[in-house]
Amino acid sequence: MRGIELEPEMIICSQCRIALYRENKRRRSSDMESICNGDDLKNYEDHEYERQQEILPLDNLLILDNIYGNGDDYIYCTWCMKAGVEMKQLSLSERMTLLCEHNLYTSHTARRCTDSCCNLPRKRSHERTHLSSQQAVNLINDLTTELSRVKITPFITDNSTVLSKEDDLSWIGWTLEQLKEMASLVESRMHSSKHRTPFEAMCQFWIKLKTNLSFRQIGTLFKVSTSEESIRRRIEDTFHAITIYLNDVLVSSNLGLNHLTRTEALSHHTTYTKAFFGDQLLLIWDGTYVYCNKSNDHTLQRDCYSGHKSRHLVKLMSLVIPDGYVLDLIGPF
C-alpha cells in the first residue's frame, strides 16, 4: 500500500510467485478429480472463492469483470462439471461461443462430454477469471483468429449455429438436415472447391429460388472471393449445375411413366376405382394452374400472363393416379 515501506522478508520474488500460482492450480486440479456432483461439488464451490482470494494478493494476474472460469477445465466437462467421464476437446469456435454468449472463459485444453449432457453450461459465479500475461496473450490471439475465420465464413454452413431453424426455413425453405440429405445426392458429381462445398452449392440454389436475389448478392452472402464479374458467373454456374444434378437424380426417380412398375401403380388405386375398373390401370389427366410473380424478364412475363385469369401463371398437365400420386407432369404450356 502507498506510504508503507515493506521489510525485505515481506517481498516475494517473481519466480516464487509463479511457483505459488502453479502449486495452487495443482491442488485445485487434484481436488476436482474427487468431485462428482451434489454436496461435494457445492462444498468445493463454497471454498473456491476463499482460496482464490488467498492467492490473489500474491499473484500479478489480470482480472476480467463478469467473466467466469478459472481455466482448470481439462479434467472435467465444461458444461456439467463432471469428472471421470468420456470427453472430447472443444474447438476454438466452441470456446469463443462460450465466452461471448455465456461469459465463460475456457482454456485451450477445455473439454465436454462426448454425449451432449446439457444445453447450457453450469453457472460458476464463484470462479472469477484471473489470467496471467501469457493466458491473456493466448486469449487475444484466439479472439483475433476466430474473428478472421468468421469474416470469411459463408452465410450458411453445414454446422452453422448462427441461424435458427425458422431462419433456415425463411431463407432456404428447408432445414439443415434436409439440405445435408440433398447435398449427399450430388456429392459424387460435385466435388468441393475453394469457393464452395456441395452443401453450400445446394444452399445457393435454394436461396435463389426462395428469395430471387441476384447471383452477385448471393455471392456476397457466401463470401466468394474472386473478381467482381467472376462472383456472379461462379454462382450462376453453380445454380445451373445443381439444376442438372437434381434433375438427373431426383426427377427421373420420382416423375415419369417409367419410375413406377404396373404393380406399384395399382397399389395407388382406391377402393372406388377397384370396384369399377378392377385391375385396369387408371390415369387421371389434371390441368393445373401454378400462379407466379411477375418476372423482370419482359418476354417471360408476357408468356406467363393469362388474359383469362388476369394473373401471371404457368399451366401444367398432370398425370395422376386415383389416390393423388403424381405420376408425371407435362408442360409448362
mmCIF file of C-alpha atoms in Angstrom:
data_model
loop_
_atom_site.group_PDB
_atom_site.id
_atom_site.type_symbol
_atom_site.label_atom_id
_atom_site.label_comp_id
_atom_site.label_asym_id
_atom_site.label_seq_id
_atom_site.Cartn_x
_atom_site.Cartn_y
_atom_site.Cartn_z
ATOM 1 C CA MET A 1 0.000 0.000 0.000
ATOM 2 C CA ARG A 2 1.044 3.576 -0.502
ATOM 3 C CA GLY A 3 3.022 5.175 2.324
ATOM 4 C CA ILE A 4 4.150 1.830 3.783
ATOM 5 C CA GLU A 5 7.663 0.516 3.362
ATOM 6 C CA LEU A 6 7.942 -3.264 3.053
ATOM 7 C CA GLU A 7 10.552 -5.137 5.002
ATOM 8 C CA PRO A 8 12.914 -7.305 2.894
ATOM 9 C CA GLU A 9 11.406 -10.526 4.241
ATOM 10 C CA MET A 10 7.912 -9.360 3.148
ATOM 11 C CA ILE A 11 8.844 -9.163 -0.553
ATOM 12 C CA ILE A 12 8.277 -12.233 -2.742
ATOM 13 C CA CYS A 13 10.195 -12.602 -5.997
ATOM 14 C CA SER A 14 8.532 -13.296 -9.358
ATOM 15 C CA GLN A 15 9.818 -16.896 -9.506
ATOM 16 C CA CYS A 16 8.339 -17.713 -6.106
ATOM 17 C CA ARG A 17 5.078 -16.063 -7.110
ATOM 18 C CA ILE A 18 4.882 -18.242 -10.244
ATOM 19 C CA ALA A 19 5.697 -21.375 -8.241
ATOM 20 C CA LEU A 20 2.998 -20.498 -5.724
ATOM 21 C CA TYR A 21 0.457 -19.949 -8.502
ATOM 22 C CA ARG A 22 1.272 -23.319 -10.118
ATOM 23 C CA GLU A 23 1.020 -25.131 -6.803
ATOM 24 C CA ASN A 24 -2.385 -23.565 -6.210
ATOM 25 C CA LYS A 25 -3.572 -24.757 -9.648
ATOM 26 C CA ARG A 26 -2.225 -28.257 -8.977
ATOM 27 C CA ARG A 27 -4.111 -28.506 -5.705
ATOM 28 C CA ARG A 28 -7.345 -27.345 -7.318
ATOM 29 C CA SER A 29 -6.904 -29.940 -10.065
ATOM 30 C CA SER A 30 -6.343 -32.754 -7.567
ATOM 31 C CA ASP A 31 -9.425 -31.648 -5.642
ATOM 32 C CA MET A 32 -11.585 -31.723 -8.769
ATOM 33 C CA GLU A 33 -10.599 -35.339 -9.507
ATOM 34 C CA SER A 34 -12.528 -36.446 -6.438
ATOM 35 C CA ILE A 35 -15.564 -34.236 -7.095
ATOM 36 C CA CYS A 36 -18.625 -35.691 -8.834
ATOM 37 C CA ASN A 37 -21.689 -33.564 -8.099
ATOM 38 C CA GLY A 38 -24.139 -32.863 -5.305
ATOM 39 C CA ASP A 39 -22.816 -31.929 -1.860
ATOM 40 C CA ASP A 40 -19.131 -32.421 -2.746
ATOM 41 C CA LEU A 41 -19.380 -30.032 -5.672
ATOM 42 C CA LYS A 42 -21.318 -27.496 -3.578
ATOM 43 C CA ASN A 43 -18.653 -27.584 -0.852
ATOM 44 C CA TYR A 44 -15.980 -27.083 -3.469
ATOM 45 C CA GLU A 45 -17.811 -24.048 -4.839
ATOM 46 C CA ASP A 46 -18.194 -22.551 -1.351
ATOM 47 C CA HIS A 47 -14.449 -22.747 -0.628
ATOM 48 C CA GLU A 48 -13.132 -21.899 -4.085
ATOM 49 C CA TYR A 49 -13.718 -18.167 -3.806
ATOM 50 C CA GLU A 50 -11.907 -18.011 -0.452
ATOM 51 C CA ARG A 51 -8.931 -19.920 -1.856
ATOM 52 C CA GLN A 52 -8.704 -17.576 -4.814
ATOM 53 C CA GLN A 53 -8.783 -14.556 -2.520
ATOM 54 C CA GLU A 54 -5.885 -16.012 -0.515
ATOM 55 C CA ILE A 55 -3.664 -16.379 -3.551
ATOM 56 C CA LEU A 56 -4.804 -13.222 -5.359
ATOM 57 C CA PRO A 57 -2.713 -10.653 -3.416
ATOM 58 C CA LEU A 58 0.434 -12.625 -4.243
ATOM 59 C CA ASP A 59 -0.306 -13.103 -7.953
ATOM 60 C CA ASN A 60 0.104 -10.429 -10.599
ATOM 61 C CA LEU A 61 -2.950 -11.528 -12.596
ATOM 62 C CA LEU A 62 -5.409 -9.799 -14.910
ATOM 63 C CA ILE A 63 -8.978 -9.843 -13.539
ATOM 64 C CA LEU A 64 -11.820 -9.998 -16.087
ATOM 65 C CA ASP A 65 -15.061 -8.442 -14.851
ATOM 66 C CA ASN A 66 -18.227 -10.502 -15.415
ATOM 67 C CA ILE A 67 -16.180 -13.346 -16.942
ATOM 68 C CA TYR A 68 -16.019 -16.618 -15.032
ATOM 69 C CA GLY A 69 -13.975 -19.815 -15.175
ATOM 70 C CA ASN A 70 -10.525 -20.495 -13.728
ATOM 71 C CA GLY A 71 -9.107 -22.411 -16.705
ATOM 72 C CA ASP A 72 -8.787 -25.760 -14.877
ATOM 73 C CA ASP A 73 -11.200 -27.376 -17.320
ATOM 74 C CA TYR A 74 -9.156 -30.227 -18.757
ATOM 75 C CA ILE A 75 -10.232 -32.765 -16.127
ATOM 76 C CA TYR A 76 -13.981 -32.116 -16.091
ATOM 77 C CA CYS A 77 -16.780 -31.318 -18.531
ATOM 78 C CA THR A 78 -17.137 -27.584 -19.187
ATOM 79 C CA TRP A 79 -20.934 -27.896 -19.307
ATOM 80 C CA CYS A 80 -21.895 -30.183 -16.421
ATOM 81 C CA MET A 81 -18.546 -30.027 -14.500
ATOM 82 C CA LYS A 82 -18.440 -33.808 -14.043
ATOM 83 C CA ALA A 83 -15.075 -35.553 -13.941
ATOM 84 C CA GLY A 84 -14.224 -39.118 -14.895
ATOM 85 C CA VAL A 85 -16.474 -39.254 -17.977
ATOM 86 C CA GLU A 86 -15.635 -39.715 -21.643
ATOM 87 C CA MET A 87 -14.937 -36.277 -23.094
ATOM 88 C CA LYS A 88 -13.790 -34.542 -26.268
ATOM 89 C CA GLN A 89 -11.775 -31.364 -26.658
ATOM 90 C CA LEU A 90 -13.571 -28.131 -27.521
ATOM 91 C CA SER A 91 -12.862 -26.383 -30.792
ATOM 92 C CA LEU A 92 -11.780 -22.754 -30.884
ATOM 93 C CA SER A 93 -15.203 -21.765 -32.219
ATOM 94 C CA GLU A 94 -16.972 -23.514 -29.316
ATOM 95 C CA ARG A 95 -14.696 -21.852 -26.764
ATOM 96 C CA MET A 96 -15.277 -18.376 -28.192
ATOM 97 C CA THR A 97 -19.034 -19.027 -28.267
ATOM 98 C CA LEU A 98 -18.916 -19.834 -24.541
ATOM 99 C CA LEU A 99 -17.012 -16.614 -23.895
ATOM 100 C CA CYS A 100 -19.321 -14.364 -25.927
ATOM 101 C CA GLU A 101 -22.690 -15.926 -25.114
ATOM 102 C CA HIS A 102 -22.175 -17.277 -21.579
ATOM 103 C CA ASN A 103 -19.295 -15.107 -20.219
ATOM 104 C CA LEU A 104 -17.317 -18.289 -19.594
ATOM 105 C CA TYR A 105 -13.544 -18.414 -20.047
ATOM 106 C CA THR A 106 -12.099 -21.765 -21.105
ATOM 107 C CA SER A 107 -8.521 -22.788 -21.774
ATOM 108 C CA HIS A 108 -7.265 -24.434 -24.967
ATOM 109 C CA THR A 109 -7.474 -27.803 -23.172
ATOM 110 C CA ALA A 110 -11.167 -27.428 -22.260
ATOM 111 C CA ARG A 111 -13.390 -30.459 -22.825
ATOM 112 C CA ARG A 112 -17.002 -31.527 -22.716
ATOM 113 C CA CYS A 113 -18.886 -34.828 -22.505
ATOM 114 C CA THR A 114 -18.827 -36.851 -25.722
ATOM 115 C CA ASP A 115 -22.582 -37.318 -25.389
ATOM 116 C CA SER A 116 -24.240 -33.917 -25.007
ATOM 117 C CA CYS A 117 -25.026 -33.636 -21.292
ATOM 118 C CA CYS A 118 -26.891 -30.312 -21.116
ATOM 119 C CA ASN A 119 -27.830 -27.374 -23.309
ATOM 120 C CA LEU A 120 -26.439 -24.611 -21.096
ATOM 121 C CA PRO A 121 -23.120 -24.676 -19.198
ATOM 122 C CA ARG A 122 -23.301 -24.745 -15.425
ATOM 123 C CA LYS A 123 -23.019 -21.296 -13.853
ATOM 124 C CA ARG A 124 -19.913 -20.719 -11.744
ATOM 125 C CA SER A 125 -20.124 -17.171 -10.398
ATOM 126 C CA HIS A 126 -17.650 -18.158 -7.649
ATOM 127 C CA GLU A 127 -14.871 -18.634 -10.234
ATOM 128 C CA ARG A 128 -13.749 -15.163 -11.231
ATOM 129 C CA THR A 129 -11.338 -15.290 -14.132
ATOM 130 C CA HIS A 130 -7.740 -14.336 -13.312
ATOM 131 C CA LEU A 131 -5.365 -14.511 -16.276
ATOM 132 C CA SER A 132 -1.609 -14.480 -16.349
ATOM 133 C CA SER A 133 0.085 -12.378 -19.019
ATOM 134 C CA GLN A 134 0.583 -15.438 -21.227
ATOM 135 C CA GLN A 135 -3.040 -16.530 -20.826
ATOM 136 C CA ALA A 136 -4.182 -13.021 -21.780
ATOM 137 C CA VAL A 137 -1.982 -13.111 -24.888
ATOM 138 C CA ASN A 138 -3.388 -16.525 -25.835
ATOM 139 C CA LEU A 139 -6.954 -15.288 -25.354
ATOM 140 C CA ILE A 140 -6.387 -12.237 -27.565
ATOM 141 C CA ASN A 141 -4.800 -14.432 -30.238
ATOM 142 C CA ASP A 142 -7.773 -16.814 -30.074
ATOM 143 C CA LEU A 143 -10.224 -13.925 -30.452
ATOM 144 C CA THR A 144 -8.419 -12.482 -33.483
ATOM 145 C CA THR A 145 -8.188 -15.930 -35.072
ATOM 146 C CA GLU A 146 -11.907 -16.512 -34.569
ATOM 147 C CA LEU A 147 -12.774 -13.069 -35.953
ATOM 148 C CA SER A 148 -10.687 -13.781 -39.051
ATOM 149 C CA ARG A 149 -12.464 -17.101 -39.507
ATOM 150 C CA VAL A 150 -15.926 -15.552 -39.117
ATOM 151 C CA LYS A 151 -15.015 -12.842 -41.618
ATOM 152 C CA ILE A 152 -14.601 -15.406 -44.405
ATOM 153 C CA THR A 153 -17.247 -17.890 -43.221
ATOM 154 C CA PRO A 154 -20.214 -18.292 -45.621
ATOM 155 C CA PHE A 155 -23.700 -17.158 -44.673
ATOM 156 C CA ILE A 156 -24.807 -20.755 -44.013
ATOM 157 C CA THR A 157 -22.639 -23.791 -43.276
ATOM 158 C CA ASP A 158 -23.486 -27.420 -42.577
ATOM 159 C CA ASN A 159 -22.726 -26.947 -38.860
ATOM 160 C CA SER A 160 -23.995 -23.387 -38.528
ATOM 161 C CA THR A 161 -25.300 -22.277 -35.134
ATOM 162 C CA VAL A 162 -25.875 -18.629 -36.080
ATOM 163 C CA LEU A 163 -29.240 -19.086 -37.808
ATOM 164 C CA SER A 164 -32.255 -20.629 -36.124
ATOM 165 C CA LYS A 165 -34.473 -23.262 -37.704
ATOM 166 C CA GLU A 166 -37.004 -20.545 -38.559
ATOM 167 C CA ASP A 167 -34.256 -18.516 -40.261
ATOM 168 C CA ASP A 168 -33.273 -21.539 -42.362
ATOM 169 C CA LEU A 169 -36.858 -22.036 -43.488
ATOM 170 C CA SER A 170 -37.240 -18.332 -44.252
ATOM 171 C CA TRP A 171 -34.087 -18.088 -46.348
ATOM 172 C CA ILE A 172 -33.906 -21.542 -47.934
ATOM 173 C CA GLY A 173 -37.225 -23.277 -47.347
ATOM 174 C CA TRP A 174 -35.564 -26.370 -45.854
ATOM 175 C CA THR A 175 -33.969 -27.412 -42.579
ATOM 176 C CA LEU A 176 -30.225 -28.068 -42.298
ATOM 177 C CA GLU A 177 -30.846 -31.827 -42.097
ATOM 178 C CA GLN A 178 -32.876 -31.776 -45.310
ATOM 179 C CA LEU A 179 -30.198 -29.714 -47.057
ATOM 180 C CA LYS A 180 -27.496 -32.150 -45.960
ATOM 181 C CA GLU A 181 -29.525 -35.034 -47.346
ATOM 182 C CA MET A 182 -29.941 -33.265 -50.694
ATOM 183 C CA ALA A 183 -26.250 -32.337 -50.770
ATOM 184 C CA SER A 184 -25.336 -36.002 -50.271
ATOM 185 C CA LEU A 185 -27.197 -36.804 -53.506
ATOM 186 C CA VAL A 186 -24.872 -34.627 -55.601
ATOM 187 C CA GLU A 187 -21.577 -35.117 -53.726
ATOM 188 C CA SER A 188 -20.489 -37.880 -56.090
ATOM 189 C CA ARG A 189 -20.779 -35.495 -59.053
ATOM 190 C CA MET A 190 -19.893 -32.139 -57.469
ATOM 191 C CA HIS A 191 -16.632 -32.034 -55.542
ATOM 192 C CA SER A 192 -15.600 -29.330 -53.090
ATOM 193 C CA SER A 193 -13.584 -26.352 -54.288
ATOM 194 C CA LYS A 194 -12.018 -23.342 -52.591
ATOM 195 C CA HIS A 195 -15.122 -21.319 -53.484
ATOM 196 C CA ARG A 196 -17.878 -23.690 -52.312
ATOM 197 C CA THR A 197 -18.724 -27.147 -50.991
ATOM 198 C CA PRO A 198 -21.621 -29.289 -52.304
ATOM 199 C CA PHE A 199 -23.636 -28.198 -49.261
ATOM 200 C CA GLU A 200 -23.011 -24.512 -49.949
ATOM 201 C CA ALA A 201 -23.877 -25.035 -53.624
ATOM 202 C CA MET A 202 -27.215 -26.552 -52.586
ATOM 203 C CA CYS A 203 -27.872 -23.578 -50.283
ATOM 204 C CA GLN A 204 -27.095 -21.116 -53.079
ATOM 205 C CA PHE A 205 -29.515 -22.939 -55.383
ATOM 206 C CA TRP A 206 -32.442 -22.837 -52.931
ATOM 207 C CA ILE A 207 -31.751 -19.257 -51.792
ATOM 208 C CA LYS A 208 -32.004 -18.184 -55.423
ATOM 209 C CA LEU A 209 -35.347 -19.963 -55.815
ATOM 210 C CA LYS A 210 -36.677 -18.814 -52.435
ATOM 211 C CA THR A 211 -35.640 -15.136 -52.462
ATOM 212 C CA ASN A 212 -34.815 -14.399 -56.126
ATOM 213 C CA LEU A 213 -31.705 -12.477 -55.057
ATOM 214 C CA SER A 214 -29.236 -11.756 -57.832
ATOM 215 C CA PHE A 215 -26.305 -14.119 -58.311
ATOM 216 C CA ARG A 216 -23.993 -11.270 -57.271
ATOM 217 C CA GLN A 217 -25.874 -10.770 -53.988
ATOM 218 C CA ILE A 218 -25.765 -14.492 -53.214
ATOM 219 C CA GLY A 219 -22.018 -14.423 -53.862
ATOM 220 C CA THR A 220 -21.675 -11.751 -51.180
ATOM 221 C CA LEU A 221 -23.629 -13.866 -48.672
ATOM 222 C CA PHE A 222 -21.295 -16.807 -49.236
ATOM 223 C CA LYS A 223 -18.079 -14.719 -49.185
ATOM 224 C CA VAL A 224 -16.949 -15.804 -52.645
ATOM 225 C CA SER A 225 -13.518 -14.194 -53.012
ATOM 226 C CA THR A 226 -12.746 -13.582 -56.668
ATOM 227 C CA SER A 227 -13.120 -10.796 -59.227
ATOM 228 C CA GLU A 228 -16.365 -8.820 -59.440
ATOM 229 C CA GLU A 229 -17.580 -10.424 -62.663
ATOM 230 C CA SER A 230 -16.406 -13.892 -61.661
ATOM 231 C CA ILE A 231 -18.529 -13.831 -58.486
ATOM 232 C CA ARG A 232 -21.749 -13.577 -60.462
ATOM 233 C CA ARG A 233 -20.587 -16.124 -63.036
ATOM 234 C CA ARG A 234 -19.494 -18.690 -60.446
ATOM 235 C CA ILE A 235 -22.816 -18.575 -58.591
ATOM 236 C CA GLU A 236 -24.725 -18.789 -61.864
ATOM 237 C CA ASP A 237 -22.675 -21.808 -62.978
ATOM 238 C CA THR A 238 -23.297 -23.460 -59.609
ATOM 239 C CA PHE A 239 -27.033 -22.826 -59.910
ATOM 240 C CA HIS A 240 -27.247 -24.436 -63.357
ATOM 241 C CA ALA A 241 -25.048 -27.362 -62.274
ATOM 242 C CA ILE A 242 -27.294 -28.124 -59.281
ATOM 243 C CA THR A 243 -30.339 -27.898 -61.563
ATOM 244 C CA ILE A 244 -28.875 -30.564 -63.852
ATOM 245 C CA TYR A 245 -27.768 -32.822 -60.983
ATOM 246 C CA LEU A 246 -31.117 -32.697 -59.179
ATOM 247 C CA ASN A 247 -32.949 -33.310 -62.434
ATOM 248 C CA ASP A 248 -30.834 -36.412 -63.073
ATOM 249 C CA VAL A 249 -31.017 -37.729 -59.505
ATOM 250 C CA LEU A 250 -34.492 -36.743 -58.277
ATOM 251 C CA VAL A 251 -36.776 -36.155 -61.242
ATOM 252 C CA SER A 252 -36.009 -39.413 -63.029
ATOM 253 C CA SER A 253 -36.601 -41.332 -59.784
ATOM 254 C CA ASN A 254 -39.868 -39.612 -58.845
ATOM 255 C CA LEU A 255 -41.525 -38.499 -62.091
ATOM 256 C CA GLY A 256 -42.183 -40.160 -65.426
ATOM 257 C CA LEU A 257 -44.059 -43.212 -66.651
ATOM 258 C CA ASN A 258 -41.062 -45.449 -66.066
ATOM 259 C CA HIS A 259 -40.357 -44.678 -62.411
ATOM 260 C CA LEU A 260 -43.177 -46.999 -61.203
ATOM 261 C CA THR A 261 -43.985 -50.559 -62.189
ATOM 262 C CA ARG A 262 -47.566 -51.520 -63.056
ATOM 263 C CA THR A 263 -47.923 -53.366 -59.741
ATOM 264 C CA GLU A 264 -46.726 -50.311 -57.794
ATOM 265 C CA ALA A 265 -49.124 -48.059 -59.714
ATOM 266 C CA LEU A 266 -52.067 -50.393 -58.993
ATOM 267 C CA SER A 267 -51.285 -50.152 -55.278
ATOM 268 C CA HIS A 268 -52.269 -46.463 -55.511
ATOM 269 C CA HIS A 269 -55.824 -47.314 -56.620
ATOM 270 C CA THR A 270 -58.665 -46.529 -54.242
ATOM 271 C CA THR A 271 -61.496 -48.842 -53.207
ATOM 272 C CA TYR A 272 -63.816 -46.935 -55.554
ATOM 273 C CA THR A 273 -61.615 -47.400 -58.643
ATOM 274 C CA LYS A 274 -61.003 -51.067 -57.810
ATOM 275 C CA ALA A 275 -64.759 -51.669 -57.645
ATOM 276 C CA PHE A 276 -65.427 -50.046 -61.033
ATOM 277 C CA PHE A 277 -62.265 -50.789 -63.005
ATOM 278 C CA GLY A 278 -60.804 -53.877 -61.332
ATOM 279 C CA ASP A 279 -57.146 -54.454 -62.227
ATOM 280 C CA GLN A 280 -57.138 -51.973 -65.092
ATOM 281 C CA LEU A 281 -54.678 -49.135 -64.527
ATOM 282 C CA LEU A 282 -56.472 -45.789 -64.301
ATOM 283 C CA LEU A 283 -54.773 -42.449 -65.026
ATOM 284 C CA ILE A 284 -56.383 -39.061 -64.463
ATOM 285 C CA TRP A 285 -55.399 -36.050 -66.590
ATOM 286 C CA ASP A 286 -55.486 -32.943 -64.445
ATOM 287 C CA GLY A 287 -54.811 -29.458 -65.822
ATOM 288 C CA THR A 288 -53.201 -27.305 -63.146
ATOM 289 C CA TYR A 289 -52.552 -23.570 -62.842
ATOM 290 C CA VAL A 290 -49.481 -22.578 -60.825
ATOM 291 C CA TYR A 291 -49.618 -18.871 -60.066
ATOM 292 C CA CYS A 292 -46.314 -16.978 -60.064
ATOM 293 C CA ASN A 293 -44.997 -13.452 -59.568
ATOM 294 C CA LYS A 294 -44.372 -11.072 -62.413
ATOM 295 C CA SER A 295 -40.915 -11.666 -63.836
ATOM 296 C CA ASN A 296 -38.343 -8.954 -64.500
ATOM 297 C CA ASP A 297 -37.772 -10.606 -67.871
ATOM 298 C CA HIS A 298 -40.163 -8.858 -70.272
ATOM 299 C CA THR A 299 -40.530 -11.813 -72.656
ATOM 300 C CA LEU A 300 -41.102 -14.307 -69.835
ATOM 301 C CA GLN A 301 -43.665 -12.149 -68.042
ATOM 302 C CA ARG A 302 -45.639 -11.765 -71.287
ATOM 303 C CA ASP A 303 -45.608 -15.529 -71.878
ATOM 304 C CA CYS A 304 -46.785 -16.183 -68.311
ATOM 305 C CA TYR A 305 -49.645 -13.691 -68.306
ATOM 306 C CA SER A 306 -53.141 -15.191 -68.604
ATOM 307 C CA GLY A 307 -55.824 -12.908 -70.002
ATOM 308 C CA HIS A 308 -58.486 -15.339 -68.776
ATOM 309 C CA LYS A 309 -57.281 -15.273 -65.152
ATOM 310 C CA SER A 310 -55.770 -11.761 -65.329
ATOM 311 C CA ARG A 311 -52.718 -13.084 -63.484
ATOM 312 C CA HIS A 312 -49.297 -14.486 -64.220
ATOM 313 C CA LEU A 313 -49.289 -18.284 -64.121
ATOM 314 C CA VAL A 314 -47.764 -21.458 -65.502
ATOM 315 C CA LYS A 315 -50.034 -24.188 -66.892
ATOM 316 C CA LEU A 316 -49.091 -27.830 -66.354
ATOM 317 C CA MET A 317 -50.794 -31.080 -67.274
ATOM 318 C CA SER A 318 -50.543 -33.696 -64.518
ATOM 319 C CA LEU A 319 -50.927 -37.454 -64.861
ATOM 320 C CA VAL A 320 -52.333 -38.549 -61.511
ATOM 321 C CA ILE A 321 -53.161 -41.985 -60.061
ATOM 322 C CA PRO A 322 -56.546 -42.175 -58.224
ATOM 323 C CA ASP A 323 -55.154 -41.689 -54.706
ATOM 324 C CA GLY A 324 -53.491 -38.410 -55.761
ATOM 325 C CA TYR A 325 -49.998 -39.702 -56.504
ATOM 326 C CA VAL A 326 -48.493 -37.620 -59.358
ATOM 327 C CA LEU A 327 -47.116 -39.978 -61.966
ATOM 328 C CA ASP A 328 -45.841 -37.392 -64.439
ATOM 329 C CA LEU A 329 -46.020 -33.725 -65.416
ATOM 330 C CA ILE A 330 -46.248 -32.380 -68.954
ATOM 331 C CA GLY A 331 -45.527 -28.762 -69.756
ATOM 332 C CA PRO A 332 -45.374 -25.962 -68.934
ATOM 333 C CA PHE A 333 -47.726 -24.526 -71.524
#
